């Protein structure tokens, strides 16, 4: 039997209902803040990611799904969305007369990572991108939106970590200082030894516990910020203070990609005893220019949806289903039920039945598996009397009801659930 590819996950019902519910809450939240959806291809030219994310990052060096198409062009399954959102804005002239463009995107991303719990090679993100402004108010708004969204899906005990990565001017100084520090220490991992010369900021992001320990005494970016960047950072923090949003400054937060400038942030959730980063983002003022466009400041975040689902509280999710299941016994009852289905569905209520002529017991367990709220039992005797048995599954209560009253009764019981 052919199996799914390693690191790829099937998302199955009823879990899919929770995914839909989370995505619906995300859409609502984005709408509140004036965002519109953008849908982009899964495939892009490899160059787009190589130039934006940075050739020395793990993503570009080791993790991209890259292949030549039939013409020999190098294509890559998107490992993240920001670069392609910026590409689409530039290419489609979305910034013309727009002021700030607020966009969101949901969908799968692809990275060839070692599969482990909560990490997949096709993973899913909810992305937010706000382009066209360098105002610190926008940074604060994007961060507050993220926490608002995570709160609306029921996450508690969230920790906001924040840092400023400065601009190209202030990083020059900092990189030099950092390099001096790094070279004065022994014991860096092989990756860090290489990055120490090519891209010292990457070292701050190293996952090795040993490197992390060595970094405790490293110089701190905040001390090297230029006047503009320092003022920007102070303003973001004071807006978060004013909004009553707690945060922790984390000088080692650099995020995995090269294009970040100024504000960088991450949100972790305490779930199942482990600290999990569920979302992260930051400013990328230089990104559009890296892609050959004009200056276009912007910032955004990505929520790891697979991780989010793992830390989602048990009670979060859609209300129980409002399905009615028609359990019919005998040919005549089955035919009547077939047309009753149409009447119930015409009222906007979900309904289903069995077409295989199974026993009542088998049909009841089918109704149970589908999570039916009501079962309508219809046999030859009921049909002759013009009635049906209406059974409420949660309580087991059962009543005989005239067939003509059945659809109105279901509408009364289930109608209010619409809009879930
Ligand atoms: Zn600066
Ligand atoms: Zn290292």
Tab-separated table of C-alpha atoms and ligand atoms in Angstrom:
chain	number	residue	atom	x	y	z
A	1	UNK	CA	0.000	0.000	0.000
A	2	UNK	CA	1.253	3.466	-0.842
A	3	UNK	CA	1.824	5.638	2.217
A	4	UNK	CA	2.120	9.379	2.777
A	5	UNK	CA	5.558	11.007	2.529
A	6	UNK	CA	7.613	11.158	5.741
A	7	UNK	CA	7.011	14.397	7.635
A	8	UNK	CA	3.695	15.044	5.873
A	9	UNK	CA	0.526	14.778	7.912
A	10	UNK	CA	-3.062	13.999	6.989
A	11	UNK	CA	-5.448	16.244	8.889
A	12	UNK	CA	-8.650	14.309	9.443
A	13	UNK	CA	-12.168	14.907	10.722
A	14	UNK	CA	-13.156	15.725	13.409
A	15	UNK	CA	-9.807	17.558	13.870
A	16	UNK	CA	-10.508	19.513	10.660
A	17	UNK	CA	-13.498	21.146	12.387
A	18	UNK	CA	-11.123	22.627	14.963
A	19	UNK	CA	-8.832	23.903	12.197
A	20	UNK	CA	-11.793	25.532	10.462
A	21	UNK	CA	-12.899	27.061	13.741
A	22	UNK	CA	-9.430	28.523	14.418
A	23	UNK	CA	-9.225	29.905	10.882
A	24	UNK	CA	-12.679	31.461	11.193
A	25	UNK	CA	-11.604	33.222	14.452
A	26	UNK	CA	-8.434	34.402	12.671
A	27	UNK	CA	-10.423	35.821	9.737
A	28	UNK	CA	-12.765	37.639	12.132
A	29	UNK	CA	-9.826	39.154	13.978
A	30	UNK	CA	-8.065	40.267	10.783
A	31	UNK	CA	-11.295	41.902	9.567
A	32	UNK	CA	-11.529	43.862	12.842
A	33	UNK	CA	-8.120	45.386	12.129
A	34	UNK	CA	-8.808	46.155	8.467
A	35	UNK	CA	-6.916	43.259	6.850
A	36	UNK	CA	-7.833	41.587	3.543
A	37	UNK	CA	-6.958	38.097	2.382
A	38	UNK	CA	-4.325	37.398	-0.277
A	39	UNK	CA	-3.911	33.932	-1.880
A	40	UNK	CA	-0.625	33.122	-3.549
A	41	UNK	CA	0.936	30.167	-5.397
A	42	UNK	CA	2.763	27.451	-3.461
A	43	UNK	CA	5.594	27.552	-6.027
A	44	UNK	CA	7.949	30.460	-6.628
A	45	UNK	CA	11.291	30.982	-8.306
A	46	UNK	CA	14.073	29.729	-6.024
A	47	UNK	CA	15.792	33.108	-6.354
A	48	UNK	CA	12.949	34.818	-4.474
A	49	UNK	CA	13.761	32.939	-1.268
A	50	UNK	CA	17.529	32.790	-1.748
A	51	UNK	CA	17.682	36.588	-2.046
A	52	UNK	CA	15.240	37.438	0.731
A	53	UNK	CA	15.700	34.842	3.469
A	54	UNK	CA	19.483	34.762	3.087
A	55	UNK	CA	21.752	32.140	1.509
A	56	UNK	CA	23.438	31.423	4.854
A	57	UNK	CA	20.262	30.515	6.729
A	58	UNK	CA	19.337	26.889	7.485
A	59	UNK	CA	16.170	27.331	5.465
A	60	UNK	CA	17.923	28.189	2.216
A	61	UNK	CA	21.033	26.076	2.793
A	62	UNK	CA	19.361	22.850	3.928
A	63	UNK	CA	15.603	22.906	4.098
A	64	UNK	CA	14.010	24.036	0.841
A	65	UNK	CA	12.140	21.749	-1.527
A	66	UNK	CA	13.828	22.904	-4.713
A	67	UNK	CA	13.668	21.248	-8.107
A	68	UNK	CA	14.015	22.019	-11.796
A	69	UNK	CA	10.766	22.077	-13.749
A	70	UNK	CA	10.494	20.591	-17.252
A	71	UNK	CA	12.100	23.675	-18.779
A	72	UNK	CA	14.968	23.560	-16.287
A	73	UNK	CA	13.884	26.597	-14.235
A	74	UNK	CA	14.703	26.282	-10.546
A	75	UNK	CA	11.493	26.373	-8.508
A	76	UNK	CA	10.892	26.093	-4.766
A	77	UNK	CA	7.874	25.150	-2.688
A	78	UNK	CA	7.433	28.183	-0.449
A	79	UNK	CA	9.204	27.777	2.918
A	80	UNK	CA	7.522	30.949	4.235
A	81	UNK	CA	5.142	33.608	2.975
A	82	UNK	CA	6.579	37.069	3.622
A	83	UNK	CA	8.881	37.216	0.589
A	84	UNK	CA	6.119	36.166	-1.754
A	85	UNK	CA	3.626	38.639	-0.252
A	86	UNK	CA	6.130	41.437	-0.876
A	87	UNK	CA	6.782	40.054	-4.379
A	88	UNK	CA	3.038	40.042	-5.106
A	89	UNK	CA	2.596	43.613	-3.782
A	90	UNK	CA	5.390	44.935	-5.994
A	91	UNK	CA	4.386	42.931	-9.058
A	92	UNK	CA	0.669	43.792	-8.883
A	93	UNK	CA	1.130	47.422	-7.931
A	94	UNK	CA	-0.813	46.897	-4.694
A	95	UNK	CA	0.987	49.779	-3.004
A	96	UNK	CA	-0.136	52.409	-5.512
A	97	UNK	CA	-2.030	55.019	-3.516
A	98	UNK	CA	-2.609	52.511	-0.761
A	99	UNK	CA	-0.934	54.114	2.234
A	100	UNK	CA	-0.714	50.997	4.381
A	101	UNK	CA	-1.623	47.649	2.837
A	102	UNK	CA	-2.876	45.119	5.396
A	103	UNK	CA	-2.921	41.542	4.137
A	104	UNK	CA	-3.360	38.090	5.598
A	105	UNK	CA	-2.667	34.695	4.133
A	106	UNK	CA	-3.269	31.128	5.303
A	107	UNK	CA	-1.833	27.968	3.887
A	108	UNK	CA	0.843	25.300	3.765
A	109	UNK	CA	4.590	25.958	3.744
A	110	UNK	CA	7.314	23.397	3.077
A	111	UNK	CA	10.646	22.749	4.763
A	112	UNK	CA	12.775	19.630	4.673
A	113	UNK	CA	13.404	19.444	8.423
A	114	UNK	CA	13.953	16.437	10.623
A	115	UNK	CA	10.412	15.335	11.481
A	116	UNK	CA	9.655	15.593	15.191
A	117	UNK	CA	6.638	16.115	17.373
A	118	UNK	CA	4.731	19.165	16.222
A	119	UNK	CA	7.031	19.778	13.253
A	120	UNK	CA	6.094	18.692	9.778
A	121	UNK	CA	7.659	19.109	6.361
A	122	UNK	CA	4.384	20.486	5.131
A	123	UNK	CA	3.258	22.800	7.889
A	124	UNK	CA	0.591	25.443	8.037
A	125	UNK	CA	0.801	29.117	8.789
A	126	UNK	CA	-1.526	32.007	9.404
A	127	UNK	CA	0.357	35.059	8.126
A	128	UNK	CA	-0.197	38.750	8.702
A	129	UNK	CA	1.675	41.379	6.674
A	130	UNK	CA	1.318	45.171	6.931
A	131	UNK	CA	3.225	47.121	4.284
A	132	UNK	CA	3.909	50.768	3.564
A	133	UNK	CA	4.692	52.296	6.952
A	134	UNK	CA	7.569	52.469	9.392
A	135	UNK	CA	5.387	53.944	12.157
A	136	UNK	CA	5.951	52.275	15.544
A	137	UNK	CA	2.169	52.415	16.044
A	138	UNK	CA	1.885	49.800	13.297
A	139	UNK	CA	4.395	47.540	15.093
A	140	UNK	CA	2.397	47.812	18.307
A	141	UNK	CA	-0.895	47.233	16.476
A	142	UNK	CA	0.399	44.112	14.701
A	143	UNK	CA	1.681	42.669	17.993
A	144	UNK	CA	-1.601	43.448	19.768
A	145	UNK	CA	-3.538	41.885	16.868
A	146	UNK	CA	-1.506	38.695	17.255
A	147	UNK	CA	-2.202	38.464	20.982
A	148	UNK	CA	-5.853	39.338	20.410
A	149	UNK	CA	-6.141	36.533	17.848
A	150	UNK	CA	-4.428	33.969	20.101
A	151	UNK	CA	-6.679	35.038	22.979
A	152	UNK	CA	-9.801	34.588	20.847
A	153	UNK	CA	-8.929	30.945	20.180
A	154	UNK	CA	-8.591	30.382	23.915
A	155	UNK	CA	-4.816	30.462	24.472
A	156	UNK	CA	-3.799	31.592	27.920
A	157	UNK	CA	-0.430	32.059	29.611
A	158	UNK	CA	1.079	33.700	26.562
A	159	UNK	CA	4.520	35.259	26.793
A	160	UNK	CA	5.513	38.056	24.428
A	161	UNK	CA	9.261	38.277	23.766
A	162	UNK	CA	10.525	41.358	21.983
A	163	UNK	CA	13.766	42.801	20.675
A	164	UNK	CA	14.983	45.433	18.230
A	165	UNK	CA	17.436	44.395	15.521
A	166	UNK	CA	18.160	47.956	14.447
A	167	UNK	CA	18.755	49.099	10.881
A	168	UNK	CA	21.701	48.448	8.514
A	169	UNK	CA	23.508	51.519	9.985
A	170	UNK	CA	23.391	50.403	13.591
A	171	UNK	CA	24.048	46.721	12.830
A	172	UNK	CA	27.451	47.530	11.317
A	173	UNK	CA	28.766	48.569	14.739
A	174	UNK	CA	27.053	45.757	16.527
A	175	UNK	CA	28.305	43.087	14.118
A	176	UNK	CA	31.874	44.257	14.650
A	177	UNK	CA	31.490	44.166	18.446
A	178	UNK	CA	29.810	40.785	18.321
A	179	UNK	CA	32.507	39.380	16.058
A	180	UNK	CA	35.205	40.480	18.530
A	181	UNK	CA	33.338	38.748	21.327
A	182	UNK	CA	32.752	35.568	19.314
A	183	UNK	CA	36.374	35.294	18.260
A	184	UNK	CA	37.572	35.727	21.840
A	185	UNK	CA	35.634	32.618	22.953
A	186	UNK	CA	36.367	28.967	22.252
A	187	UNK	CA	33.965	26.116	21.740
A	188	UNK	CA	31.454	27.299	19.137
A	189	UNK	CA	29.701	24.652	17.068
A	190	UNK	CA	30.741	24.149	13.413
A	191	UNK	CA	27.828	26.159	12.065
A	192	UNK	CA	28.697	29.060	14.353
A	193	UNK	CA	32.377	28.938	13.453
A	194	UNK	CA	31.410	29.431	9.813
A	195	UNK	CA	28.806	32.129	10.572
A	196	UNK	CA	31.178	33.958	12.851
A	197	UNK	CA	32.811	35.393	9.731
A	198	UNK	CA	29.960	35.370	7.208
A	199	UNK	CA	26.999	36.411	9.367
A	200	UNK	CA	27.720	36.795	13.100
A	201	UNK	CA	24.087	37.703	13.934
A	202	UNK	CA	23.099	34.165	12.982
A	203	UNK	CA	25.150	32.875	15.935
A	204	UNK	CA	22.697	34.537	18.340
A	205	UNK	CA	20.071	32.229	16.879
A	206	UNK	CA	22.022	28.978	17.355
A	207	UNK	CA	19.990	26.110	18.799
A	208	UNK	CA	22.987	24.386	20.444
A	209	UNK	CA	22.768	24.529	24.254
A	210	UNK	CA	26.525	24.979	24.461
A	211	UNK	CA	26.519	28.014	22.123
A	212	UNK	CA	23.530	29.433	24.005
A	213	UNK	CA	25.458	29.249	27.261
A	214	UNK	CA	28.493	30.968	25.714
A	215	UNK	CA	26.208	33.722	24.407
A	216	UNK	CA	24.995	34.744	27.858
A	217	UNK	CA	27.817	37.309	28.088
A	218	UNK	CA	27.565	38.533	24.465
A	219	UNK	CA	27.060	42.250	23.705
A	220	UNK	CA	23.455	43.364	23.386
A	221	UNK	CA	21.972	44.919	20.243
A	222	UNK	CA	19.921	47.436	22.210
A	223	UNK	CA	23.123	49.178	23.365
A	224	UNK	CA	24.176	49.749	19.739
A	225	UNK	CA	20.901	51.084	18.342
A	226	UNK	CA	21.150	54.390	16.450
A	227	UNK	CA	19.026	57.279	17.700
A	228	UNK	CA	16.136	56.634	15.276
A	229	UNK	CA	16.027	52.915	15.966
A	230	UNK	CA	16.214	53.463	19.736
A	231	UNK	CA	13.344	55.979	19.586
A	232	UNK	CA	11.300	53.580	17.431
A	233	UNK	CA	11.852	50.745	19.905
A	234	UNK	CA	11.004	52.943	22.921
A	235	UNK	CA	7.780	54.056	21.242
A	236	UNK	CA	6.704	50.461	20.459
A	237	UNK	CA	7.339	49.451	24.071
A	238	UNK	CA	5.506	52.454	25.481
A	239	UNK	CA	2.460	51.719	23.301
A	240	UNK	CA	2.461	48.119	24.571
A	241	UNK	CA	2.738	49.477	28.127
A	242	UNK	CA	-0.169	51.814	27.468
A	243	UNK	CA	-2.260	48.944	26.098
A	244	UNK	CA	-1.519	46.948	29.262
A	245	UNK	CA	0.317	44.282	27.285
A	246	UNK	CA	3.163	42.666	29.242
A	247	UNK	CA	6.369	41.730	27.391
A	248	UNK	CA	9.861	40.499	28.074
A	249	UNK	CA	12.825	42.027	26.291
A	250	UNK	CA	14.996	39.283	24.843
A	251	UNK	CA	18.280	40.564	23.353
A	252	UNK	CA	19.004	37.205	21.675
A	253	UNK	CA	15.793	37.137	19.696
A	254	UNK	CA	16.957	37.528	16.078
A	255	UNK	CA	14.480	35.211	14.281
A	256	UNK	CA	15.614	32.744	11.661
A	257	UNK	CA	15.707	34.991	8.603
A	258	UNK	CA	18.081	37.643	7.340
A	259	UNK	CA	15.579	40.278	6.315
A	260	UNK	CA	14.407	41.437	9.732
A	261	UNK	CA	15.093	45.016	10.870
A	262	UNK	CA	14.027	46.843	14.036
A	263	UNK	CA	11.175	45.149	15.915
A	264	UNK	CA	11.347	41.361	16.248
A	265	UNK	CA	8.959	39.383	18.445
A	266	UNK	CA	7.842	35.933	19.383
A	267	UNK	CA	4.921	34.552	21.387
A	268	UNK	CA	5.230	31.366	23.379
A	269	UNK	CA	2.419	29.435	25.002
A	270	UNK	CA	2.672	27.157	27.971
A	271	UNK	CA	1.103	23.924	26.793
A	272	UNK	CA	1.533	20.379	28.062
A	273	UNK	CA	4.295	21.564	30.364
A	274	UNK	CA	6.563	22.577	27.457
A	275	UNK	CA	7.335	26.074	26.249
A	276	UNK	CA	6.204	26.325	22.671
A	277	UNK	CA	6.725	29.193	20.312
A	278	UNK	CA	3.413	29.531	18.485
A	279	UNK	CA	4.101	32.696	16.523
A	280	UNK	CA	6.823	35.102	15.595
A	281	UNK	CA	7.469	38.030	13.362
A	282	UNK	CA	9.054	41.379	12.903
A	283	UNK	CA	9.873	44.285	10.657
A	284	UNK	CA	11.517	43.816	7.272
A	285	UNK	CA	12.135	47.319	5.946
A	286	UNK	CA	14.885	46.234	3.534
A	287	UNK	CA	13.139	43.237	2.033
A	288	UNK	CA	11.455	44.910	-0.949
A	289	UNK	CA	14.772	46.440	-1.976
A	290	UNK	CA	16.505	43.036	-1.673
A	291	UNK	CA	13.960	41.814	-4.204
A	292	UNK	CA	14.792	44.627	-6.615
A	293	UNK	CA	11.863	46.885	-5.709
A	294	UNK	CA	11.642	50.340	-4.177
A	295	UNK	CA	11.919	50.933	-0.439
A	296	UNK	CA	8.840	49.477	1.171
A	297	UNK	CA	8.789	49.254	4.952
A	298	UNK	CA	6.655	46.524	6.423
A	299	UNK	CA	6.184	44.040	9.202
A	300	UNK	CA	4.222	40.928	9.955
A	301	UNK	CA	4.002	37.658	11.780
A	302	UNK	CA	3.391	33.980	11.155
A	303	UNK	CA	1.460	31.684	13.459
A	304	UNK	CA	2.488	28.035	13.259
A	305	UNK	CA	-0.945	26.507	12.938
A	306	UNK	CA	0.121	22.901	13.605
A	307	UNK	CA	1.736	23.974	16.887
A	308	UNK	CA	-1.219	26.172	17.724
A	309	UNK	CA	-3.553	23.179	17.399
A	310	UNK	CA	-1.393	21.253	19.873
A	311	UNK	CA	-1.568	23.891	22.592
A	312	UNK	CA	-5.206	24.790	21.958
A	313	UNK	CA	-7.278	24.192	25.086
A	314	UNK	CA	-9.544	21.135	24.982
A	315	UNK	CA	-12.708	23.218	25.219
A	316	UNK	CA	-11.746	25.445	22.271
A	317	UNK	CA	-13.488	24.531	19.053
A	318	UNK	CA	-16.852	24.614	17.361
A	319	UNK	CA	-20.056	23.911	19.258
A	320	UNK	CA	-21.261	20.357	18.863
A	321	UNK	CA	-22.591	19.436	15.480
A	322	UNK	CA	-26.199	20.163	14.556
A	323	UNK	CA	-26.566	17.095	12.355
A	324	UNK	CA	-29.825	15.158	12.169
A	325	UNK	CA	-29.556	11.504	11.224
A	326	UNK	CA	-32.529	9.736	9.673
A	327	UNK	CA	-32.582	6.061	10.632
A	328	UNK	CA	-35.055	4.434	8.266
A	329	UNK	CA	-36.135	0.793	8.344
A	330	UNK	CA	-37.736	-0.749	5.261
A	331	UNK	CA	-37.872	0.366	1.642
A	332	UNK	CA	-40.873	2.668	1.988
A	333	UNK	CA	-39.439	4.423	5.053
A	334	UNK	CA	-36.073	4.765	3.350
A	335	UNK	CA	-37.642	6.463	0.358
A	336	UNK	CA	-39.623	8.827	2.584
A	337	UNK	CA	-36.439	9.626	4.518
A	338	UNK	CA	-34.565	10.392	1.297
A	339	UNK	CA	-37.023	13.193	0.526
A	340	UNK	CA	-37.168	14.336	4.163
A	341	UNK	CA	-33.400	14.904	3.921
A	342	UNK	CA	-34.031	17.410	1.152
A	343	UNK	CA	-36.622	19.272	3.224
A	344	UNK	CA	-34.342	19.480	6.268
A	345	UNK	CA	-31.335	20.615	4.223
A	346	UNK	CA	-33.502	23.220	2.474
A	347	UNK	CA	-33.912	24.805	5.948
A	348	UNK	CA	-30.133	25.154	6.190
A	349	UNK	CA	-29.794	22.254	8.637
A	350	UNK	CA	-27.399	19.370	8.082
A	351	UNK	CA	-28.901	15.934	7.746
A	352	UNK	CA	-27.739	12.512	6.648
A	353	UNK	CA	-28.938	8.918	6.416
A	354	UNK	CA	-27.786	5.415	5.603
A	355	UNK	CA	-28.384	4.084	2.073
A	356	UNK	CA	-27.301	0.495	2.732
A	357	UNK	CA	-30.376	-0.823	4.540
A	358	UNK	CA	-28.456	-1.564	7.758
A	359	UNK	CA	-30.047	-2.629	11.025
A	360	UNK	CA	-31.325	-0.004	13.474
A	361	UNK	CA	-28.397	-0.775	15.773
A	362	UNK	CA	-25.878	-0.218	12.959
A	363	UNK	CA	-27.597	3.015	11.953
A	364	UNK	CA	-27.579	4.271	15.548
A	365	UNK	CA	-23.847	3.689	15.833
A	366	UNK	CA	-23.335	5.444	12.483
A	367	UNK	CA	-25.296	8.427	13.850
A	368	UNK	CA	-23.126	8.332	16.953
A	369	UNK	CA	-19.900	8.332	14.933
A	370	UNK	CA	-21.106	11.319	12.906
A	371	UNK	CA	-21.871	13.152	16.151
A	372	UNK	CA	-25.561	13.569	15.311
A	373	UNK	CA	-27.548	15.771	17.689
A	374	UNK	CA	-30.854	14.140	16.743
A	375	UNK	CA	-31.855	10.804	15.257
A	376	UNK	CA	-35.183	10.462	13.493
A	377	UNK	CA	-36.365	6.846	13.550
A	378	UNK	CA	-38.760	5.944	10.786
A	379	UNK	CA	-40.121	2.385	10.264
A	380	UNK	CA	-43.147	0.871	8.509
A	381	UNK	CA	-45.298	1.279	11.615
A	382	UNK	CA	-44.425	4.968	12.068
A	383	UNK	CA	-44.951	5.562	8.365
A	384	UNK	CA	-48.443	4.009	8.551
A	385	UNK	CA	-49.255	6.266	11.531
A	386	UNK	CA	-47.745	9.335	9.854
A	387	UNK	CA	-45.270	9.823	12.708
A	388	UNK	CA	-41.561	9.461	13.454
A	389	UNK	CA	-39.555	8.984	16.659
A	390	UNK	CA	-37.360	11.965	17.414
A	391	UNK	CA	-34.456	11.061	19.699
A	392	UNK	CA	-32.187	13.642	21.308
A	393	UNK	CA	-28.790	11.937	21.408
A	394	UNK	CA	-27.314	13.890	24.325
A	395	UNK	CA	-30.067	12.846	26.749
A	396	UNK	CA	-31.645	9.796	25.089
A	397	UNK	CA	-35.092	11.463	25.346
A	398	UNK	CA	-37.451	10.228	22.655
A	399	UNK	CA	-40.858	11.408	21.474
A	400	UNK	CA	-43.266	10.470	18.715
A	401	UNK	CA	-43.885	13.396	16.432
A	402	UNK	CA	-46.225	13.802	13.430
A	403	UNK	CA	-44.192	13.637	10.209
A	404	UNK	CA	-45.590	16.988	9.109
A	405	UNK	CA	-44.209	18.634	12.264
A	406	UNK	CA	-40.766	17.053	11.970
A	407	UNK	CA	-38.959	19.681	9.913
A	408	UNK	CA	-40.398	22.635	11.907
A	409	UNK	CA	-39.431	20.866	15.159
A	410	UNK	CA	-35.823	20.309	14.003
A	411	UNK	CA	-35.674	23.931	12.887
A	412	UNK	CA	-36.717	25.065	16.363
A	413	UNK	CA	-34.212	22.744	18.088
A	414	UNK	CA	-31.258	23.373	15.794
A	415	UNK	CA	-31.951	26.610	13.962
A	416	UNK	CA	-30.208	28.846	16.489
A	417	UNK	CA	-26.916	27.025	15.955
A	418	UNK	CA	-26.503	28.605	12.547
A	419	UNK	CA	-23.509	30.873	12.164
A	420	UNK	CA	-21.068	28.652	14.019
B	1	LIG	ZN1	19.415	52.171	13.339
B	2	LIG	ZN1	26.331	27.233	17.485
